Amino acid sequence: MTYLDYQATTPLAPEAFDAMLPWLRDQHANPHSPHRAGRAAKAAVEVARAQVAALLPAGGRVMFTSGATEALNWAIKGVGGATVTQATEHAAVLDTVAASGRANVVLAVDRGGRVAPDAVAAAVRETGARLVAVMLVNNEIGTIQPVAEIAAAVRPLGALLLCDAVQGYGRIAIPDACDMIAISAHKIYGPKGIGALWVRDGVSLTPLLHGGDQEGGRSGTLSPALCAGFGAAAALAKTRMAEDAAQAARLFDLARARLSGWTLNGPDEQRWPGNLSVRRDGLDVARLMSDVRDVAFSAGSACASGSGRTSHVLRAIGLSDAQARATIRVGFGRYTTEDKLLAALDRLAAAADAQKVAA
């Protein structure tokens, strides 16, 4: 199997696995217990917290969660009031905003998937919204949003800015102007089942989960193993950020050249290059997946697969339902080799050509 679905999840880094193993095999103490073993587990959690925080702005606190979905739910529900967001956000934002029943605003984006900072500011003025939610890197088409500019536009208006940085954390710099940042371990070569919400000092949130208040606003027993794996993955991403970005850019250029007859979705620039969303008129993506079963790629966001709906992101940038259904997303990163990527793309292209011939 050639794995080309890095936006859905990344392989577990060996360094993260090694950091987790002792806490899975040998050390089972609750990190919230006061005895010696518990204090040792707590120390491992705090080391991981510092490693995760090293890729985030200063002047805030990292609180571990079960994943970015919980972090986003906590931030949106914990602030209260209306929210201004934009149409290509992840479902964890859009569905949470919709479920609130408040006078929220979902702004349109341009053909590249970007929202205009002045439009965000205007919506905040009109609604008196307390929160703006804008993702850093889009999970389906790789668009990098102007988060710093949006934060600068809405801060004088008294609104907080929540950034879904799941696809950007560990890959590009996180803007300092954010008030809350949601991240996830399994998108940076860490384990599944753990994420975090970074909250700027002075920002208070109503708890989403009630109980032991282990994280100072978030209740639930932490897993030292998951925390250690997250921390190790973050530390590795910090040292490899430039190298990983160069690898993704090189592979993106090779992939674009190999699929030169396909149409790129999203912008040519201001995008994360490890994400390639392309379409080909008339392509039957379900058949393509069946024909090329030893290549793992996506028909869009993995979070919406099986829903039967076309991608809300592709619709938001102006694609028709037919164009959206003819789209594939190829994701690559740290462990993708050039030869395997090109061989896989050749197989996908050949299978797509065979569909055209058969038609």
XYZ file of C-alpha atoms in Angstrom:
359
model
C 0.000 0.000 0.000
C 1.228 3.472 -0.917
C -0.191 5.880 1.651
C -1.207 9.244 0.169
C -3.794 10.487 2.668
C -1.720 12.641 5.023
C -4.549 15.133 5.606
C -6.734 12.409 7.092
C -3.944 11.213 9.378
C -0.188 10.842 9.373
C 1.903 7.756 10.142
C 3.097 7.504 13.730
C 6.674 8.738 14.013
C 9.043 6.126 15.501
C 10.167 8.747 18.008
C 6.566 9.207 19.187
C 6.084 5.444 19.479
C 9.261 5.126 21.552
C 8.120 7.915 23.882
C 4.749 6.232 24.413
C 5.902 2.662 24.922
C 7.116 2.846 28.556
C 3.813 4.414 29.615
C 1.873 1.663 27.873
C 4.008 -1.266 28.968
C 5.612 -0.481 32.316
C 4.150 2.611 33.965
C 0.435 2.668 34.508
C -0.065 5.309 37.226
C -2.757 7.970 37.062
C -1.011 11.321 36.497
C -3.483 12.969 38.865
C -2.589 10.701 41.813
C -0.403 12.147 44.594
C 1.866 9.137 45.144
C 5.340 8.763 43.667
C 4.251 6.857 40.565
C 1.488 9.369 39.925
C 3.908 12.276 40.274
C 6.250 10.628 37.752
C 3.355 10.298 35.303
C 2.404 13.927 35.941
C 5.978 14.991 35.188
C 5.830 13.197 31.825
C 2.590 15.021 31.011
C 4.160 18.379 31.840
C 7.210 17.667 29.694
C 4.848 16.901 26.817
C 2.850 20.062 27.497
C 6.012 22.137 27.192
C 6.989 20.366 23.958
C 3.566 21.050 22.427
C 3.625 24.672 23.627
C 7.005 25.285 21.996
C 5.267 25.487 18.598
C 2.601 27.901 19.839
C 2.628 31.600 20.784
C 3.932 32.711 24.158
C 1.536 33.970 26.804
C -0.961 31.123 26.854
C -1.661 27.676 28.227
C -1.936 24.284 26.518
C -4.806 22.138 27.784
C -4.927 18.566 26.545
C -8.172 17.251 25.069
C -9.356 14.092 23.334
C -8.721 15.739 19.976
C -9.287 18.888 17.979
C -13.040 18.282 17.733
C -13.369 18.552 21.492
C -11.042 21.555 21.546
C -13.119 23.403 18.933
C -16.396 22.538 20.641
C -15.014 23.761 23.960
C -13.783 27.042 22.503
C -16.984 27.840 20.599
C -19.390 26.817 23.358
C -17.168 28.187 26.098
C -17.104 31.748 24.762
C -20.825 32.059 24.141
C -22.536 34.638 21.967
C -22.583 34.813 18.181
C -19.743 33.489 16.043
C -18.467 34.700 12.680
C -16.798 32.002 10.597
C -16.326 31.096 6.938
C -17.678 28.504 4.547
C -14.694 26.142 4.207
C -14.206 25.470 7.915
C -14.092 21.890 9.175
C -17.416 20.349 10.201
C -16.260 20.461 13.825
C -16.566 24.249 13.574
C -19.513 24.628 11.196
C -21.705 22.033 12.902
C -20.904 23.346 16.375
C -21.706 26.901 15.304
C -24.950 25.753 13.667
C -25.973 23.787 16.763
C -25.642 26.852 18.985
C -28.817 28.423 17.586
C -27.272 31.884 17.863
C -27.233 34.667 15.272
C -24.067 33.380 13.614
C -22.569 34.387 10.269
C -20.866 32.041 7.784
C -18.990 34.113 5.215
C -18.345 33.200 1.593
C -14.817 32.611 0.274
C -13.162 33.368 -3.053
C -12.229 30.779 -5.693
C -9.008 30.094 -3.829
C -10.876 29.403 -0.611
C -9.860 32.574 1.232
C -12.074 34.840 3.279
C -11.508 38.610 3.211
C -10.415 40.173 6.535
C -12.563 43.262 5.934
C -15.619 41.053 5.402
C -14.942 39.315 8.714
C -14.612 42.660 10.491
C -17.823 43.948 8.911
C -19.723 40.861 10.072
C -18.416 41.312 13.623
C -19.568 44.935 13.636
C -23.025 44.046 12.332
C -23.662 41.161 14.742
C -21.617 42.111 17.784
C -20.120 38.631 17.606
C -17.841 37.627 20.466
C -15.901 35.021 18.502
C -14.338 34.638 15.061
C -13.395 31.101 13.999
C -10.995 30.781 11.051
C -8.804 27.798 10.190
C -5.139 28.229 9.311
C -4.738 25.569 6.575
C -7.697 23.959 4.855
C -7.792 20.176 5.126
C -9.303 19.607 1.674
C -7.597 22.106 -0.635
C -4.625 23.339 1.408
C -5.545 27.049 1.379
C -3.708 29.159 3.950
C -6.070 31.744 5.406
C -4.866 35.285 6.318
C -5.305 34.570 10.018
C -2.959 37.301 11.278
C -4.724 39.939 9.180
C -8.135 38.754 10.358
C -7.017 38.862 13.987
C -5.734 42.408 13.544
C -9.061 43.440 11.979
C -11.309 42.024 14.700
C -9.272 42.592 17.863
C -10.182 46.321 18.064
C -13.829 45.243 17.850
C -13.577 43.110 20.988
C -13.955 39.711 19.313
C -11.753 36.738 20.155
C -10.107 34.745 17.374
C -10.208 30.946 17.414
C -7.847 29.268 14.953
C -8.283 25.666 13.859
C -4.584 24.990 13.278
C -4.898 21.223 12.910
C -3.415 21.145 9.407
C -0.934 23.960 10.022
C 0.536 23.144 13.430
C 4.053 21.801 13.083
C 4.133 22.781 9.407
C 3.964 26.576 9.333
C 4.254 29.295 11.961
C 1.141 29.898 14.065
C 0.181 33.607 14.115
C 0.820 35.245 17.486
C -2.437 37.204 17.354
C -4.706 34.204 17.967
C -6.661 33.979 21.231
C -7.371 30.232 21.026
C -5.791 27.512 18.907
C -7.022 23.948 18.374
C -4.513 21.244 17.395
C -4.370 17.466 17.023
C -1.530 14.980 17.530
C -2.331 12.549 14.735
C -1.846 15.195 12.044
C 1.810 15.701 13.070
C 2.935 12.039 13.236
C 1.629 11.582 16.771
C -1.033 9.265 18.222
C -4.781 9.447 17.658
C -7.045 10.273 20.573
C -5.315 13.396 21.848
C -5.327 17.061 20.900
C -5.104 20.351 22.701
C -6.629 23.774 23.049
C -4.216 26.654 23.548
C -5.851 29.591 25.335
C -4.283 33.020 25.657
C -3.712 34.270 29.201
C -6.718 36.256 30.376
C -9.253 34.421 28.179
C -11.776 32.422 30.212
C -14.041 29.649 28.946
C -17.067 27.925 30.385
C -16.186 24.222 30.849
C -17.458 21.777 28.252
C -16.906 18.729 30.473
C -17.524 18.747 34.208
C -15.852 16.505 36.739
C -12.421 16.480 38.312
C -11.197 19.621 36.516
C -7.849 17.938 35.855
C -6.837 20.446 33.160
C -8.127 23.579 34.820
C -11.358 23.899 32.869
C -11.350 20.473 31.272
C -12.184 17.322 33.211
C -10.984 13.791 32.538
C -8.005 11.596 33.319
C -5.101 12.186 30.960
C -3.144 9.396 29.299
C 0.592 9.861 29.928
C 1.275 7.658 26.888
C -0.773 9.814 24.528
C 0.637 13.008 25.998
C 4.199 11.693 25.676
C 3.591 10.697 22.056
C 2.093 14.098 21.258
C 5.019 15.857 22.908
C 7.622 13.803 21.080
C 5.874 14.388 17.748
C 5.748 18.134 18.425
C 9.415 18.259 19.398
C 10.339 16.402 16.219
C 8.163 18.692 14.086
C 9.898 21.725 15.579
C 13.344 20.478 14.576
C 12.193 19.278 11.151
C 9.818 22.077 10.134
C 11.984 23.505 7.363
C 13.009 20.047 6.135
C 9.430 18.767 6.106
C 8.222 21.871 4.242
C 10.929 21.488 1.599
C 10.035 17.820 1.158
C 6.345 18.644 0.717
C 7.106 21.405 -1.800
C 9.370 19.154 -3.847
C 6.796 16.366 -3.949
C 4.022 18.832 -4.823
C 5.928 20.050 -7.868
C 6.580 16.481 -8.987
C 2.934 15.529 -8.508
C 1.624 18.558 -10.393
C 3.892 17.712 -13.310
C 2.807 14.070 -13.273
C -0.888 15.036 -13.255
C -0.465 17.929 -15.653
C -3.769 17.242 -17.403
C -5.749 17.530 -14.174
C -7.221 20.780 -12.787
C -5.973 22.063 -9.442
C -8.590 22.953 -6.821
C -7.709 25.906 -4.641
C -4.948 28.474 -5.018
C -1.657 28.079 -6.865
C 0.119 29.922 -4.036
C -0.488 30.537 -0.333
C -1.244 26.880 0.234
C 0.316 23.991 2.115
C 2.092 21.970 -0.611
C 1.569 18.596 1.058
C -2.069 18.771 -0.060
C -2.935 18.245 -3.734
C -6.627 18.454 -4.661
C -7.230 17.881 -8.367
C -10.134 16.998 -10.606
C -10.705 15.497 -14.034
C -13.958 15.913 -15.912
C -16.097 12.803 -15.917
C -13.950 10.911 -13.424
C -15.727 8.254 -11.356
C -13.753 8.483 -8.112
C -15.472 5.513 -6.470
C -14.485 3.340 -9.428
C -10.957 4.781 -9.310
C -10.624 3.739 -5.677
C -11.828 0.258 -6.548
C -9.437 -0.042 -9.482
C -6.388 1.202 -7.557
C -6.842 -0.409 -4.172
C -3.189 -0.374 -3.199
C -3.037 3.432 -3.169
C -4.613 5.222 -0.214
C -6.014 8.580 -1.331
C -9.161 10.545 -0.651
C -12.201 11.701 -2.563
C -12.303 14.778 -0.319
C -12.268 15.143 3.430
C -12.003 11.801 5.192
C -14.275 13.170 7.930
C -17.191 13.309 5.463
C -16.501 10.106 3.546
C -19.515 7.860 3.185
C -21.944 10.734 3.724
C -23.067 10.735 0.106
C -22.791 14.527 0.031
C -20.411 16.470 -2.158
C -17.720 18.394 -0.336
C -18.917 21.664 1.207
C -15.409 23.051 0.671
C -15.437 22.364 -3.066
C -18.929 23.805 -3.381
C -17.829 26.907 -1.474
C -15.073 27.655 -4.007
C -17.571 27.438 -6.860
C -17.286 23.861 -8.112
C -20.372 22.127 -9.434
C -21.509 18.846 -7.913
C -20.118 17.034 -10.950
C -16.722 18.712 -10.568
C -16.647 17.964 -6.844
C -17.447 14.296 -7.484
C -14.600 14.167 -10.011
C -12.057 15.364 -7.419
C -9.369 13.410 -5.622
C -7.143 14.588 -2.792
C -3.578 13.317 -2.569
C -1.648 13.997 0.627
C 2.023 13.340 1.243
C 4.678 14.220 3.765
C 7.692 13.171 5.790
C 7.710 9.472 4.954
C 6.597 9.691 1.317
C 9.295 8.682 -1.149
C 9.541 10.161 -4.613
C 9.515 6.836 -6.424
C 6.446 5.524 -4.602
C 4.562 8.788 -5.100
C 5.232 8.899 -8.836
C 4.435 5.201 -9.309
C 1.139 5.666 -7.454
C 0.210 8.732 -9.482
C 0.986 6.866 -12.696
C -1.384 4.104 -11.614
C -4.121 6.620 -10.785
C -3.662 8.409 -14.108
C -3.710 5.131 -16.051
C -6.887 3.999 -14.311
C -8.494 7.376 -15.023
C -7.469 7.101 -18.691
C -9.022 3.644 -18.828
C -12.334 5.090 -17.649
C -12.271 7.602 -20.492
C -11.500 4.906 -23.060
C -14.283 2.686 -21.716
C -16.734 5.591 -21.889
